[in-house]
Every structure is written in structure tokens, then in C-alpha cells.
Amino acid sequence: MHGTDLAPRKRPKNRKAQIALVAAELFCERGYHLVGIDEIAAAVGISGPAVYRHFPNKYAILVHATRELVTAALDTVQEAPADGDPAAVLDAQLAALARFTVERRKVGGLYHWEWRYLADEHRAEFREALGVLSRRLAEPLRRLRPQLSPGGAQFLVRAALSAFGSLTTHRAAAPKARAEATLQRLGWAMLRADPPPASAVRSTRGAATPPGAGPPAAGLESRRELLLASAIRLFHRLGYHAVSMEDIGAAAGINASSVYRYFPSKGDLLAAAYYRASDRLAASTSAALRGVAEPDQALRRLVEAYVGFAFGESDLVSVYLAENSNLPEPDRHELRKVQRLHVEEWVRLLTQVRPDLPAVEARVLVHAAINLVTDLGRAVRYTQTGGAAASVAGLARTALAA
């Protein structure tokens, strides 16, 4: 045996970053609350106590991971020089951001949903850093398109970031080079698009509570419906793990012990919300496509139907997108099949409208369009006034045409 075989192994200098990256991937794959320190340690190849040499608890890992993600994004998207050609600057920024998105695909869920579990101070820090990232793109965009208002430029930048971020919301296979090229094309399509009307941007300031967020109307629904509506609102506002069955009963005005007569567990309530969303989306899609023969018209109506669904059922849609990992296993598998079928309907129509478009690129564009609707819907607080919905639908169609 060589003497070197007995030498103690040195911990790598980047162990802390390694732990945070592995944890971020697990958080995004399974949900923050379902991942434990021992699981993170096993994935890294160390013991649980070794994790605590770098982080005091799991929450500290989440904070570190979100900071690292947005810091790396800022390092990737360099601040534009004041005298640089804005088109060239934007092209370089979009290319760099496309590479970054593909490389960090497995941890993009931190940007989409897992940041919800940050405390207020860390959430504010995260949002401020994202604001800096947005401004780095908006500044050369306004020099390239001086007619854009600050609000309009920010909206288009958010659309571009949403299109990029959509790659992290699904598992559709996409070769690296092709995915980067498609994302860069999508980014330019968003930045060249028509901005929303000024009234749509202004309407997001001090907007009213999103549709369906108020208390349920007493006496108009069955107790089961009251419980489901209350659960959807609370899951949306607080996240699944922060809500108890007692909270749901109290919000519905129903005794806690009576809640279990209608839903045996909180998981059953969440599954009921998902089946409700799937049924309503399927009905909306079917109605939109009924009697339509031309693929381009069908695709346009599919976009409009999805926008109508998202804006009319905003809390339900948000829960549907955010809480998948918390579903009971059988329901999760069944609902994923339904989700894939919905996406494939979009892909089928898009490839009929654009027969030269490879299916792999079509899926990237479809996921981008779907993500744009929900992401930009949140940006305008799902307001039904000021042309916001029509503007979001237009950007979704632009994504499909990119």
C-alpha cells in the first residue's frame, strides 16, 4: 500500500458552493420543504454534520443559493457601456444570458418559486438584485428604442427574462447549442415587440387584489367548494407547507374537525385543486378549438383561451404551477400526463403553422409562450383593464413566431 493512500483527504476549497448547488437542484426538483440536510449531504458525498460546518441550517443554504444564482446572472450580464452600440450590447447580453440559462437549468426554480420561502429581508434583497439585472438590459434597450417609456422597456425586459426562465420550468430535451440559439432568438423577439399600452403598465400600480382573492361568498357554495376555494387562496398566498387544515377550515368558516369529512388530508385538497385546474383548462381549450379548421386560427384561439383562463383563475393557476412537487405521488404522475398532453396540443398546432420548425424548438417556444402568460400576468396583477390581457396574448404569439 502506498503511503499516499493513508493521507487524509483535503476538503475541496469550493465545498460550500458545491453544497449550495446540489441543494438548489434538489429544492427545484422536489421542493424546499421536502428536502432534508441528510439528503443534501448524501448527494454531495459527505456526512450531515459536515454540512453544518458550512451552513447553520437548511434555510441558510437557500439564502446562499438564491444569492449565488442572481449574483452569477449579474456577472453574466455585464453593465452596458454608455457609448456602446446598443444593438451589439443587447446581442452580447442575450447570448450570455442564454448560455447561463442553459447551464443553470436545474436551479432555475429558485427564480420561479422557491424564493417564496425566503424571509422578508432576503426576499427584498433578491428582488432588488433582479431589478438591477432588469435595468442592465433596459438601459441599452431604451437607447436602441428611444420611443419606449421606462415602464414599457421594463415590461419587455421582463418578457425576455420570462422567456429565458421558461427553459427551467420543464424537462423537454433540447440540445445545448440549439437551446441557446432559440433562447437568444426569443429574447430579441420580446425586446422588439410592441410594448403594452401605458394604461396597462399604470394599472399595475396600486392595483386591486387579484380576482378570486377575497373571502368566499357565504351561502352560495357547498361546504366542499368553500373549503377548496379557501385552500387555493391560502396555498397561493402562503405556500402549501405554511397552511394547515385548521387554517383552511377557519378561512372557510367551517369547524376544523368538519374539514376532514370533505377532504381526508391536505394532499387531497391540493390534488382537488389540480384536477379543478386541469378540468377547467381542458374545457377552455376544447371550447376555443371547436369548429376551427385552420391551424393558425386554432393556435391564436388557444393562446387567447389560455390568457383568459390564467387571468380569470389567477390563484388557481399559480398553485397549479408552483405546488406540483407536493402532490400525492399517484396524482402527480396522472396530472403530469395531462400537462404534457396540453403542451403537445400547442406543439402540434405550431408545427402545422411552421412546418420547417423542428419539434424540439417548437416545445421550447410553446413553454416560453405559456410561461409568459402566467409570468406577465403576475406583472400586471392579472388586471382585466387597460389592455393588459391583450398585450400579454400578443407577446405569447410573438414567442411562438420567434
C-alpha positions as MATLAB code, in Angstrom:
seq = 'MHGTDLAPRKRPKNRKAQIALVAAELFCERGYHLVGIDEIAAAVGISGPAVYRHFPNKYAILVHATRELVTAALDTVQEAPADGDPAAVLDAQLAALARFTVERRKVGGLYHWEWRYLADEHRAEFREALGVLSRRLAEPLRRLRPQLSPGGAQFLVRAALSAFGSLTTHRAAAPKARAEATLQRLGWAMLRADPPPASAVRSTRGAATPPGAGPPAAGLESRRELLLASAIRLFHRLGYHAVSMEDIGAAAGINASSVYRYFPSKGDLLAAAYYRASDRLAASTSAALRGVAEPDQALRRLVEAYVGFAFGESDLVSVYLAENSNLPEPDRHELRKVQRLHVEEWVRLLTQVRPDLPAVEARVLVHAAINLVTDLGRAVRYTQTGGAAASVAGLARTALAA';
ca = [
       0.000    0.000    0.000;
       1.393    3.383   -0.923;
       1.861    5.894    1.830;
      -0.217    8.398   -0.045;
      -3.228    6.083    0.317;
      -3.249    6.769    4.056;
      -3.018   10.542    3.735;
      -6.187   12.364    4.858;
      -8.251   13.749    2.012;
      -8.492   17.511    1.945;
     -11.869   19.148    1.697;
     -12.230   20.969   -1.621;
     -11.998   24.734   -1.342;
     -15.359   25.131   -3.048;
     -17.241   22.743   -0.738;
     -19.662   25.448    0.401;
     -20.586   26.342   -3.176;
     -20.881   22.634   -4.021;
     -23.312   22.068   -1.158;
     -25.407   25.090   -2.167;
     -25.553   23.992   -5.826;
     -26.583   20.427   -5.013;
     -29.167   21.702   -2.529;
     -30.556   24.151   -5.088;
     -31.011   21.342   -7.606;
     -32.824   19.238   -5.009;
     -35.006   22.181   -3.913;
     -36.026   22.781   -7.528;
     -36.646   19.111   -8.259;
     -38.551   18.152   -5.114;
     -39.475   21.395   -3.329;
     -37.673   23.125   -0.484;
     -39.724   21.578    2.317;
     -39.315   18.015    1.070;
     -35.504   18.080    1.097;
     -33.540   17.376    4.275;
     -29.950   18.106    5.297;
     -29.052   14.407    5.246;
     -30.329   14.108    1.673;
     -28.220   17.103    0.623;
     -25.198   15.611    2.364;
     -25.664   12.235    0.676;
     -25.934   13.867   -2.747;
     -22.679   15.758   -2.123;
     -20.996   12.647   -0.726;
     -20.405   13.937    2.806;
     -21.991   13.457    6.219;
     -24.816   15.538    7.650;
     -22.572   17.121   10.313;
     -20.152   18.146    7.562;
     -22.887   20.298    6.036;
     -23.241   22.178    9.318;
     -19.584   23.198    9.159;
     -20.614   25.445    6.265;
     -24.264   26.304    6.974;
     -26.127   26.587   10.310;
     -29.366   25.221    8.813;
     -31.234   24.456    5.596;
     -32.642   27.969    5.343;
     -29.114   29.414    5.227;
     -28.422   27.158    2.242;
     -31.494   28.520    0.455;
     -30.378   32.110    1.086;
     -26.877   31.362   -0.160;
     -28.172   29.554   -3.248;
     -30.535   32.361   -4.288;
     -27.822   34.954   -3.739;
     -25.362   32.933   -5.782;
     -27.856   32.471   -8.621;
     -28.651   36.140   -9.037;
     -25.026   37.222   -8.464;
     -23.892   34.845  -11.197;
     -26.595   36.220  -13.504;
     -25.401   39.781  -12.832;
     -21.812   38.748  -13.530;
     -23.015   37.209  -16.791;
     -24.992   40.254  -17.945;
     -22.393   42.974  -17.695;
     -23.459   46.594  -17.353;
     -23.659   48.216  -20.772;
     -21.065   50.904  -21.588;
     -22.705   54.273  -22.168;
     -21.030   54.698  -25.575;
     -21.505   51.139  -26.834;
     -23.690   50.237  -29.796;
     -26.946   49.283  -28.036;
     -27.848   46.542  -30.520;
     -24.430   44.917  -30.159;
     -24.572   45.273  -26.375;
     -28.007   43.669  -26.181;
     -26.970   40.866  -28.505;
     -23.982   40.075  -26.288;
     -26.128   40.264  -23.152;
     -28.773   37.944  -24.593;
     -26.165   35.445  -25.814;
     -24.503   35.386  -22.391;
     -27.834   35.057  -20.624;
     -28.847   32.196  -22.947;
     -25.655   30.289  -22.094;
     -26.195   30.976  -18.400;
     -29.808   29.779  -18.517;
     -28.904   26.510  -20.225;
     -26.053   25.892  -17.798;
     -28.203   26.677  -14.744;
     -31.362   24.987  -15.996;
     -31.604   22.676  -12.986;
     -31.621   25.524  -10.460;
     -33.910   27.968  -12.254;
     -36.774   27.030   -9.953;
     -35.161   29.283   -7.349;
     -36.088   32.208   -9.596;
     -39.595   30.935  -10.256;
     -40.957   29.580   -6.982;
     -38.567   28.505   -4.227;
     -37.637   32.108   -3.346;
     -41.130   32.324   -1.787;
     -39.684   30.635    1.299;
     -37.242   33.468    1.939;
     -37.870   35.793    4.867;
     -38.940   39.340    4.003;
     -35.446   40.819    4.229;
     -33.919   38.188    1.957;
     -36.854   38.341   -0.426;
     -36.379   42.117   -0.734;
     -32.668   41.590   -1.375;
     -33.433   39.033   -4.080;
     -35.961   41.318   -5.776;
     -33.554   44.256   -5.694;
     -30.847   42.178   -7.389;
     -33.335   41.093  -10.064;
     -34.192   44.773  -10.514;
     -30.534   45.527  -11.197;
     -30.442   42.727  -13.767;
     -33.539   44.123  -15.460;
     -32.102   47.636  -15.605;
     -28.907   46.360  -17.240;
     -30.999   45.188  -20.165;
     -33.464   48.069  -20.152;
     -30.777   50.768  -20.465;
     -29.408   49.708  -23.893;
     -32.956   48.799  -24.988;
     -34.117   52.370  -24.405;
     -31.112   53.686  -26.314;
     -31.970   51.336  -29.171;
     -35.694   52.206  -28.982;
     -35.847   55.743  -27.532;
     -39.607   55.921  -28.037;
     -40.119   53.333  -25.296;
     -41.256   54.612  -21.912;
     -39.332   53.374  -18.862;
     -42.327   51.218  -17.924;
     -42.669   49.804  -21.422;
     -38.968   48.942  -21.618;
     -39.066   47.233  -18.218;
     -42.104   45.218  -19.285;
     -40.396   43.973  -22.451;
     -37.261   43.103  -20.484;
     -39.379   41.135  -18.053;
     -40.891   39.339  -21.029;
     -37.421   38.453  -22.303;
     -36.332   37.196  -18.862;
     -39.541   35.189  -18.593;
     -38.901   33.580  -21.971;
     -35.397   32.634  -20.856;
     -36.607   31.375  -17.496;
     -39.207   29.147  -19.136;
     -36.460   26.658  -20.020;
     -36.088   25.911  -16.315;
     -39.798   25.104  -15.840;
     -39.897   21.912  -17.927;
     -37.836   18.851  -18.808;
     -38.229   18.821  -22.578;
     -34.954   17.754  -24.163;
     -33.120   20.491  -26.017;
     -29.542   20.223  -27.331;
     -27.369   22.895  -25.739;
     -26.445   24.867  -28.861;
     -29.976   24.772  -30.249;
     -31.495   25.770  -26.896;
     -29.126   28.742  -26.612;
     -29.883   29.911  -30.149;
     -33.634   29.549  -29.592;
     -33.497   31.493  -26.330;
     -31.471   34.292  -27.883;
     -33.982   34.499  -30.720;
     -36.806   34.578  -28.179;
     -35.104   37.342  -26.223;
     -34.801   39.525  -29.307;
     -38.412   38.828  -30.252;
     -39.545   40.119  -26.865;
     -37.335   43.209  -26.930;
     -38.508   44.117  -30.445;
     -42.186   43.581  -29.633;
     -44.782   46.300  -29.174;
     -44.897   47.448  -25.548;
     -48.180   47.264  -23.645;
     -50.377   50.362  -23.587;
     -49.329   52.880  -20.966;
     -52.671   52.290  -19.260;
     -51.796   48.602  -18.806;
     -48.473   49.418  -17.174;
     -50.005   52.130  -14.977;
     -52.830   49.845  -13.934;
     -50.397   47.590  -12.079;
     -49.542   50.337   -9.595;
     -51.783   50.105   -6.607;
     -53.954   47.568   -8.377;
     -56.743   45.863   -6.550;
     -56.424   42.388   -5.102;
     -56.259   39.758   -7.892;
     -59.509   38.117   -8.961;
     -60.753   35.476   -6.578;
     -58.575   36.578   -3.665;
     -61.375   37.854   -1.456;
     -63.315   35.794    1.075;
     -65.747   33.207   -0.275;
     -69.335   34.285   -0.646;
     -71.231   32.677    2.233;
     -74.280   30.655    1.346;
     -73.555   30.498   -2.381;
     -71.350   27.408   -2.411;
     -71.328   23.993   -0.824;
     -69.001   23.433    2.098;
     -66.719   21.376   -0.108;
     -66.481   24.256   -2.588;
     -65.848   26.744    0.205;
     -63.010   24.607    1.533;
     -61.460   24.165   -1.898;
     -61.699   27.889   -2.705;
     -60.179   28.805    0.673;
     -57.372   26.270    0.252;
     -56.480   27.606   -3.193;
     -56.269   31.175   -1.882;
     -54.129   30.190    1.095;
     -51.824   27.909   -0.926;
     -51.304   30.777   -3.364;
     -50.619   33.411   -0.703;
     -48.575   31.395    1.790;
     -47.390   28.234    0.048;
     -48.637   24.711    0.653;
     -46.430   23.904    3.645;
     -47.311   27.071    5.560;
     -51.035   26.219    5.556;
     -52.758   23.774    7.909;
     -56.129   22.099    7.606;
     -57.221   24.223   10.558;
     -56.233   27.385    8.649;
     -58.309   26.268    5.687;
     -61.315   25.482    7.861;
     -61.083   28.856    9.602;
     -60.839   30.708    6.274;
     -63.953   28.879    5.049;
     -65.825   29.449    8.307;
     -66.004   25.703    8.945;
     -65.111   23.881   12.148;
     -61.690   22.245   11.867;
     -62.998   18.787   12.717;
     -65.554   19.051    9.910;
     -62.903   19.718    7.264;
     -61.871   16.052    7.239;
     -65.392   14.959    6.281;
     -64.823   16.507    2.869;
     -61.076   16.021    2.372;
     -59.153   13.296    4.245;
     -55.875   15.221    4.051;
     -54.276   18.435    2.884;
     -52.753   16.479   -0.006;
     -56.257   15.538   -1.147;
     -57.210   19.215   -1.120;
     -54.185   20.096   -3.227;
     -54.972   17.273   -5.663;
     -58.564   18.514   -5.926;
     -57.229   21.975   -6.833;
     -55.060   20.454   -9.565;
     -57.887   18.409  -11.019;
     -60.069   21.518  -10.933;
     -57.420   23.452  -12.884;
     -56.928   20.626  -15.382;
     -60.663   20.253  -15.985;
     -61.214   23.978  -16.482;
     -58.204   24.312  -18.755;
     -59.354   21.333  -20.821;
     -62.857   22.805  -21.125;
     -61.435   26.195  -22.123;
     -59.148   24.603  -24.710;
     -61.930   22.449  -26.158;
     -64.275   25.419  -26.483;
     -61.564   27.512  -28.152;
     -60.784   24.875  -30.787;
     -64.348   23.811  -31.529;
     -65.221   24.367  -35.193;
     -61.805   25.841  -36.099;
     -60.202   24.257  -39.152;
     -57.129   26.392  -39.865;
     -54.076   25.720  -37.628;
     -53.054   29.391  -37.418;
     -56.518   30.427  -36.259;
     -56.648   27.491  -33.834;
     -53.283   28.465  -32.357;
     -54.399   32.064  -31.924;
     -57.569   30.954  -30.163;
     -55.572   28.578  -27.979;
     -53.423   31.494  -26.800;
     -56.476   33.654  -26.129;
     -58.155   30.830  -24.215;
     -55.090   30.286  -22.042;
     -54.798   34.003  -21.306;
     -58.493   34.096  -20.379;
     -58.038   31.078  -18.119;
     -54.929   32.486  -16.412;
     -56.421   35.935  -15.869;
     -59.755   34.557  -14.689;
     -58.305   31.862  -12.395;
     -55.091   33.520  -11.254;
     -54.836   31.963   -7.776;
     -55.660   28.502   -9.115;
     -53.127   28.819  -11.934;
     -50.399   29.990   -9.552;
     -50.984   26.995   -7.276;
     -51.086   24.696  -10.305;
     -47.652   25.901  -11.415;
     -45.974   26.103   -8.016;
     -47.004   23.129   -5.920;
     -46.555   20.146   -8.220;
     -43.908   18.521   -6.008;
     -46.316   18.448   -3.058;
     -48.989   16.357   -4.791;
     -49.554   12.778   -3.664;
     -47.467   10.506   -5.913;
     -50.313    8.895   -7.932;
     -51.930   12.265   -8.610;
     -48.616   13.827   -9.592;
     -47.966   11.194  -12.265;
     -51.512   11.404  -13.604;
     -51.516   15.191  -13.767;
     -48.124   15.341  -15.438;
     -49.581   13.253  -18.253;
     -52.410   15.767  -18.592;
     -49.940   18.670  -18.616;
     -47.840   17.015  -21.315;
     -50.899   16.407  -23.481;
     -51.841   20.078  -23.212;
     -48.361   21.182  -24.270;
     -48.325   18.684  -27.130;
     -51.566   20.183  -28.472;
     -49.780   23.536  -28.725;
     -46.742   21.880  -30.323;
     -48.922   20.040  -32.855;
     -50.591   23.250  -33.987;
     -47.364   25.259  -34.002;
     -45.566   22.728  -36.207;
     -48.528   22.749  -38.590;
     -48.313   26.540  -38.808;
     -44.497   26.396  -39.072;
     -43.695   23.055  -40.778;
     -39.963   23.832  -41.017;
     -39.684   24.270  -37.248;
     -38.127   21.229  -35.511;
     -40.334   19.773  -32.783;
     -37.634   20.300  -30.141;
     -37.590   24.041  -30.870;
     -41.387   24.140  -31.023;
     -41.547   22.790  -27.457;
     -39.139   25.452  -26.230;
     -41.261   28.168  -27.873;
     -44.516   26.715  -26.528;
     -43.202   26.552  -22.969;
     -41.953   30.127  -23.351;
     -45.377   31.329  -24.517;
     -47.168   29.548  -21.673;
     -44.707   30.876  -19.100;
     -45.056   34.395  -20.492;
     -48.802   34.355  -19.899;
     -48.510   33.474  -16.218;
     -45.352   35.457  -15.504;
     -46.516   38.645  -17.210;
     -49.983   38.079  -15.791;
     -48.416   38.420  -12.346;
     -46.567   41.530  -13.551;
     -49.877   43.239  -14.363;
     -51.618   41.620  -11.366;
     -53.992   39.868  -13.745;
     -55.903   43.120  -14.216;
     -58.673   42.902  -16.791;
     -58.457   46.600  -17.687;
     -56.087   48.770  -19.690;
     -55.391   46.242  -22.434;
     -53.106   44.142  -20.230;
     -54.538   40.759  -21.244;
     -54.415   41.594  -24.953;
     -50.799   42.726  -24.607;
     -49.816   39.511  -22.836;
     -51.567   37.447  -25.508;
     -49.702   39.385  -28.202;
     -46.344   38.661  -26.580;
     -47.217   34.961  -26.285;
     -47.987   34.891  -30.027;
     -44.712   36.699  -30.682;
     -42.880   33.984  -28.753;
     -44.481   31.287  -30.880;
     -43.399   33.120  -34.016;
     -39.784   33.656  -32.880;
];
